[in-house]
Short mmCIF file of C-alpha atoms in Angstrom, two decimals:
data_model
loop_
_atom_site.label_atom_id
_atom_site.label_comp_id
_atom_site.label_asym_id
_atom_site.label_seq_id
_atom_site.Cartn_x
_atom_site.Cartn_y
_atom_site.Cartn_z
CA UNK A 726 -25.60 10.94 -14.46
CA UNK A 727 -22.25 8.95 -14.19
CA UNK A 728 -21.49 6.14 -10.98
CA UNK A 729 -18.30 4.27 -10.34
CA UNK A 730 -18.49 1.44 -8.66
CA UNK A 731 -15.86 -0.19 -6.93
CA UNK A 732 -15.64 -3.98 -5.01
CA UNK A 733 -15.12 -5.64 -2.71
CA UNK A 734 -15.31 -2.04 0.20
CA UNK A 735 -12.99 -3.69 2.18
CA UNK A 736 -10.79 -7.14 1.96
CA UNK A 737 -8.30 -8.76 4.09
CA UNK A 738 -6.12 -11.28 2.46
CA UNK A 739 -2.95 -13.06 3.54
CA UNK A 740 0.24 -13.00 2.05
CA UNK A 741 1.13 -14.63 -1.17
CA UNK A 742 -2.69 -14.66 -2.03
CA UNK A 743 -3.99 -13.46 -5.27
CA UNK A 744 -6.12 -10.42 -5.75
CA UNK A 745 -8.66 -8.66 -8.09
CA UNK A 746 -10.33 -5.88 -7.65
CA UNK A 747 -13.47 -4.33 -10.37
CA UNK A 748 -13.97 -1.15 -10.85
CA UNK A 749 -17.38 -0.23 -13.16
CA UNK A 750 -18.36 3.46 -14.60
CA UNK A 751 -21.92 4.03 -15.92
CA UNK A 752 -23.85 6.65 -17.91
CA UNK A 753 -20.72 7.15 -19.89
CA UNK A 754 -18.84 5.95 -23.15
CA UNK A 755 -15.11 5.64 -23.79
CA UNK A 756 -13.73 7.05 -20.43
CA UNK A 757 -10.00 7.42 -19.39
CA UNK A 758 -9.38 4.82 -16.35
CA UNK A 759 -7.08 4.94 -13.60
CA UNK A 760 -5.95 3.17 -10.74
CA UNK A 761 -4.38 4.45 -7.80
CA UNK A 762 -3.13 3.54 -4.77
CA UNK A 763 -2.99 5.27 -1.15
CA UNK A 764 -1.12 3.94 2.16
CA UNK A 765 -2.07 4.73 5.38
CA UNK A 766 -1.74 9.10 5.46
CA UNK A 767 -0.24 9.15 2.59
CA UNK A 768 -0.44 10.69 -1.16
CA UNK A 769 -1.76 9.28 -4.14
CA UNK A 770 0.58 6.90 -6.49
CA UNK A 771 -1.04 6.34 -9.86
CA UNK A 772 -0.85 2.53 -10.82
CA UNK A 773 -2.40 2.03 -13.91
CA UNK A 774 -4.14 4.25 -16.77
CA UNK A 775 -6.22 3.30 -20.02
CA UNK A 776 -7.37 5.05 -22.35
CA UNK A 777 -9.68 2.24 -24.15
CA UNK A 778 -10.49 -1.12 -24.52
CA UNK A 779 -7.06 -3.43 -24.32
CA UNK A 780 -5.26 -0.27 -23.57
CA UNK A 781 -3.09 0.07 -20.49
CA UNK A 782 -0.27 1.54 -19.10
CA UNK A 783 1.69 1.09 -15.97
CA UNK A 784 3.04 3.99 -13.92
CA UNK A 785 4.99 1.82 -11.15
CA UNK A 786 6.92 -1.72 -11.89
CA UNK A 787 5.76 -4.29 -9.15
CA UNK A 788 3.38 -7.26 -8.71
CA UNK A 789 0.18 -5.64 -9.65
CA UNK A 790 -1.51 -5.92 -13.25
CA UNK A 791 -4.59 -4.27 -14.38
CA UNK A 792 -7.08 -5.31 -17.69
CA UNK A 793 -9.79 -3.71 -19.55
CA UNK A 794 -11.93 -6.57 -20.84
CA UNK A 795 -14.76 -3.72 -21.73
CA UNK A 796 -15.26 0.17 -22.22
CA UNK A 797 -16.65 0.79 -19.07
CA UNK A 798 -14.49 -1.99 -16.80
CA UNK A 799 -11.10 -2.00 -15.38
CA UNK A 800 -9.51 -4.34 -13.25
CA UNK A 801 -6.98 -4.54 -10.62
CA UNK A 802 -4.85 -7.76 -10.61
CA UNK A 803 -2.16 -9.91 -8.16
CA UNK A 804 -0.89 -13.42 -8.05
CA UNK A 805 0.70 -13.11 -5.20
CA UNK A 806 0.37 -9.99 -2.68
CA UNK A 807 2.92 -8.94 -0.60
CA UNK A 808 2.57 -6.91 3.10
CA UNK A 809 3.36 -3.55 1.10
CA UNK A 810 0.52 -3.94 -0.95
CA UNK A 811 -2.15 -3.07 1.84
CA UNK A 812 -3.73 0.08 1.30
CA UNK A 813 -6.43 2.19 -0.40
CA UNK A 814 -7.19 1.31 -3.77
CA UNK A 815 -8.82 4.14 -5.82
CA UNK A 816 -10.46 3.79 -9.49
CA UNK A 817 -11.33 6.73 -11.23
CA UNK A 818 -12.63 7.96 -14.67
CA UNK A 819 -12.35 10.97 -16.71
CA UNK A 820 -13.92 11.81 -20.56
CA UNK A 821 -11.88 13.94 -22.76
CA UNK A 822 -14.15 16.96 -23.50
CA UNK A 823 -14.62 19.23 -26.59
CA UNK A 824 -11.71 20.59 -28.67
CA UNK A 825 -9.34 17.66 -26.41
CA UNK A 826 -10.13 19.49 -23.20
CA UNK A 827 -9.68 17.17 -20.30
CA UNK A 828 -12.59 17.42 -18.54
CA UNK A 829 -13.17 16.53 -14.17
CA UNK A 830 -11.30 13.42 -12.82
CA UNK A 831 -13.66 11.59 -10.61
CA UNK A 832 -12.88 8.81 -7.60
CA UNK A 833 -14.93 5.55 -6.97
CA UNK A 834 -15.70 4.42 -3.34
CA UNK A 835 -12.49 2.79 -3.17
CA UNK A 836 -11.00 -0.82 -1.72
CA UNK A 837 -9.69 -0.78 1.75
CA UNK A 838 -7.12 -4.22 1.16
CA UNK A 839 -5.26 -5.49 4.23
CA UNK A 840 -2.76 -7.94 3.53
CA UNK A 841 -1.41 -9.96 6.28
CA UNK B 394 7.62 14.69 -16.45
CA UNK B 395 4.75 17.25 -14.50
CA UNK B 396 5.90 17.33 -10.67
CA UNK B 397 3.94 18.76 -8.11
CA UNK B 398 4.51 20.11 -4.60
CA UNK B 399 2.46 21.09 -2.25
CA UNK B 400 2.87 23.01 1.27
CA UNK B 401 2.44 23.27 4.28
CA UNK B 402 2.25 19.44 4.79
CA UNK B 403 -0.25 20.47 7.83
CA UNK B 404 -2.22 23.89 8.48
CA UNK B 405 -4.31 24.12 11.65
CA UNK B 406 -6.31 27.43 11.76
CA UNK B 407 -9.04 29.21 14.40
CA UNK B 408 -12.94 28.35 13.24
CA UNK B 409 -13.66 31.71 10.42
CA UNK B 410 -9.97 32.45 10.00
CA UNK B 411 -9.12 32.17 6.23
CA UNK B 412 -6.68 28.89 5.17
CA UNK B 413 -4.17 29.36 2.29
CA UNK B 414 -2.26 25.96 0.60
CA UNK B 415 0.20 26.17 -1.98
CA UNK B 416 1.30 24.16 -5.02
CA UNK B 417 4.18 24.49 -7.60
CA UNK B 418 4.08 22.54 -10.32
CA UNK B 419 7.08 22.12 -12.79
CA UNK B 420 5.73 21.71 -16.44
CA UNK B 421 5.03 24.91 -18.04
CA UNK B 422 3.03 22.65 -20.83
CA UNK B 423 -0.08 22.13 -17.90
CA UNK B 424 -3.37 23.57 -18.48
CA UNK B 425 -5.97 22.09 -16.01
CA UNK B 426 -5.16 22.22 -11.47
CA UNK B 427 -7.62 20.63 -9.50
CA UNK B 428 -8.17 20.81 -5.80
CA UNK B 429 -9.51 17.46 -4.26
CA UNK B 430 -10.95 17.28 -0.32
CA UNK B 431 -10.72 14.00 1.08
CA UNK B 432 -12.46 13.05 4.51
CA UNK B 433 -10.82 10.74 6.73
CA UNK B 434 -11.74 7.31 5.32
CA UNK B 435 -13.75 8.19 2.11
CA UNK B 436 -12.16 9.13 -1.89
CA UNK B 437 -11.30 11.99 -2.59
CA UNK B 438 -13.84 14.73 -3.88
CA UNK B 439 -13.34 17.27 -6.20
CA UNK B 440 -14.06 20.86 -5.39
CA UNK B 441 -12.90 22.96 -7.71
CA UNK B 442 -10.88 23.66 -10.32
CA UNK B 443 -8.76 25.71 -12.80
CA UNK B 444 -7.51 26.09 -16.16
CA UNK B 445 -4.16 27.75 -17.70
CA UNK B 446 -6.83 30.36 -19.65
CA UNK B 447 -7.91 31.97 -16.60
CA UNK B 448 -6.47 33.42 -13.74
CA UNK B 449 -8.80 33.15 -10.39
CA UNK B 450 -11.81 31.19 -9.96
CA UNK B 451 -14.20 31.26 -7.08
CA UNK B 452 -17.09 29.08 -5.93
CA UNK B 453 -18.21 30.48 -2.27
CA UNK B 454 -15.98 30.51 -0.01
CA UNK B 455 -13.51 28.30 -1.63
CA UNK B 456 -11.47 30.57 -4.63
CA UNK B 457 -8.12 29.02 -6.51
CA UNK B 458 -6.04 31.18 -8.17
CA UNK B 459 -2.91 30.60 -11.05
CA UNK B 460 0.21 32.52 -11.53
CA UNK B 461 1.28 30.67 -14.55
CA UNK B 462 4.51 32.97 -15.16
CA UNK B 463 5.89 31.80 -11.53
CA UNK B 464 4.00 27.89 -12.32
CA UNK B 465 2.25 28.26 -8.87
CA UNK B 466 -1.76 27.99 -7.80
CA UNK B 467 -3.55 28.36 -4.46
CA UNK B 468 -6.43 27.15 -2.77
CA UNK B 469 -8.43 29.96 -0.49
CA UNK B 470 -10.60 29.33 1.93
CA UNK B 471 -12.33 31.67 3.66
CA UNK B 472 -14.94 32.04 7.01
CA UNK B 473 -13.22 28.54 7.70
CA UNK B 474 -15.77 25.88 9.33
CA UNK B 475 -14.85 22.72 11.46
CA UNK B 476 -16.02 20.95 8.85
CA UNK B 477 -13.37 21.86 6.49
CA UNK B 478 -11.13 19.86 8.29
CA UNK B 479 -9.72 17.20 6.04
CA UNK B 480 -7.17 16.47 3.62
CA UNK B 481 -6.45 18.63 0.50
CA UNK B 482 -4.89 17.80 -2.74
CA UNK B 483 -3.91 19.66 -5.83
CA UNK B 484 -2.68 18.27 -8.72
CA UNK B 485 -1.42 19.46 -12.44
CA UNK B 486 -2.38 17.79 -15.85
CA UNK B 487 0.32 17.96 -18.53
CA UNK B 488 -0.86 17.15 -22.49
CA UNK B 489 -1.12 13.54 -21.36
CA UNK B 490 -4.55 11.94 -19.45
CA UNK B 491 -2.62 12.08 -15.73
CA UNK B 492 -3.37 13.93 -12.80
CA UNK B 493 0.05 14.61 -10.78
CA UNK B 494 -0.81 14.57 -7.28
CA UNK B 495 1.26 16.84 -4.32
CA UNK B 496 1.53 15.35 -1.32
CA UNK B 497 -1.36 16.50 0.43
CA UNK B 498 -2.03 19.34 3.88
CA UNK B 499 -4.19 18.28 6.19
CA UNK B 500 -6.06 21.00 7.53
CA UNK B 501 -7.90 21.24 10.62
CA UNK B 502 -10.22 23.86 11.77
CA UNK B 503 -10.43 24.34 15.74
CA UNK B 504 -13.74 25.33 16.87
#
């Protein structure tokens, strides 16, 4: 069966700090990868998507950068974080089924990230 | 772009009263509406879902339905158990890989 992994749980950094944050899927091949981000009660803002190796796109212009180095690995990236950046840091995975249906979406453990 | 809104924002109902949440969505080209609970502190879980070919689905006591004429879908849950109580998504997929989240109701259930 498939896992996502996400680390570190939690992480408190300070301002200005840099950041990066792994996200892992396993007992799958080629998924779609997402990042997204949640504030304190609040929705869900998609970050980043890729749909392979090397392949990203960005959904929101800011400080944040994300990387796929491998098929089943995506990355969350700062050089410098900034007090708006705390929050709830989601990775997720989907596989594009049969016929291009798009199958279940699925959340990792998440990344509680205080930034002071 | 999909956009997708969701009401009421907040929903408290008695312990086995039935809980209704809404969702418009704005893309007439999206086939696949999931609903997503999230407990306070953990992800979000999926639990269930719906695609443009069908109409209703059920799974217990949790059913979604689609009116894809009007571009609206529900979440129904009856017999409603404290446990319920949490935070409920939906969310529309367009021909791209995306999930378009509303904004979330949090429901609770008062035993």
């Amino acid at each position: 069966s498939q896992t996502i992994h996400q680390w570190p749980a939690t992480l408190v950094q300070p301002v200005g700090s840099p950041l990066s944050l792994e996200c892992t899927v396993e007992g799958t091949s080629n998924p779609n990868l997402y990042w997204y981000r949640q504030a304190a009660g609040r929705g869900l803002q998609l970050l980043f998507y890729s749909v392979g190796i090397g392949q990203i796109s960005s959904e929101v212009p800011q400080n944040l950068s994300a990387s796929r180095p491998q098929d089943r690995q995506f990355i969350l990236s700062s050089k410098k974080l900034l007090l708006s950046d705390s929050g709830f840091y989601l990775c997720a995975w989907s596989v594009r089924g049969l016929a291009g249906r798009f199958n279940e979406q699925f959340f990792g453990p998440g990344t509680r990230l205080t930034v002071l | 772009g999909e956009n997708v809104e969701q009401h009421p924002s907040t929903l408290s109902v008695q312990e086995g009263d039935s809980a209704v949440i809404k969702c418009t969505y704005s893309d007439s080209a999206s086939n696949y509406f999931p609903w997503y609970k999230q407990e306070l502190g953990k992800r979000p879980q999926l639990i269930i879902d719906i695609r443009s070919n069908v109409g209703e689905k059920k799974d217990q006591r949790i059913a979604v339905t689609l009116n894809k004429t009007a571009k609206h879908f529900s979440l129904h849950i009856t017999e409603t158990q404290p446990e319920d109580s949490a935070v409920y998504f939906c969310a529309g997929r367009d021909s791209s890989y995306k999930l378009i989240f509303g904004s979330g109701t949090r429901l609770l259930v008062r035993p």
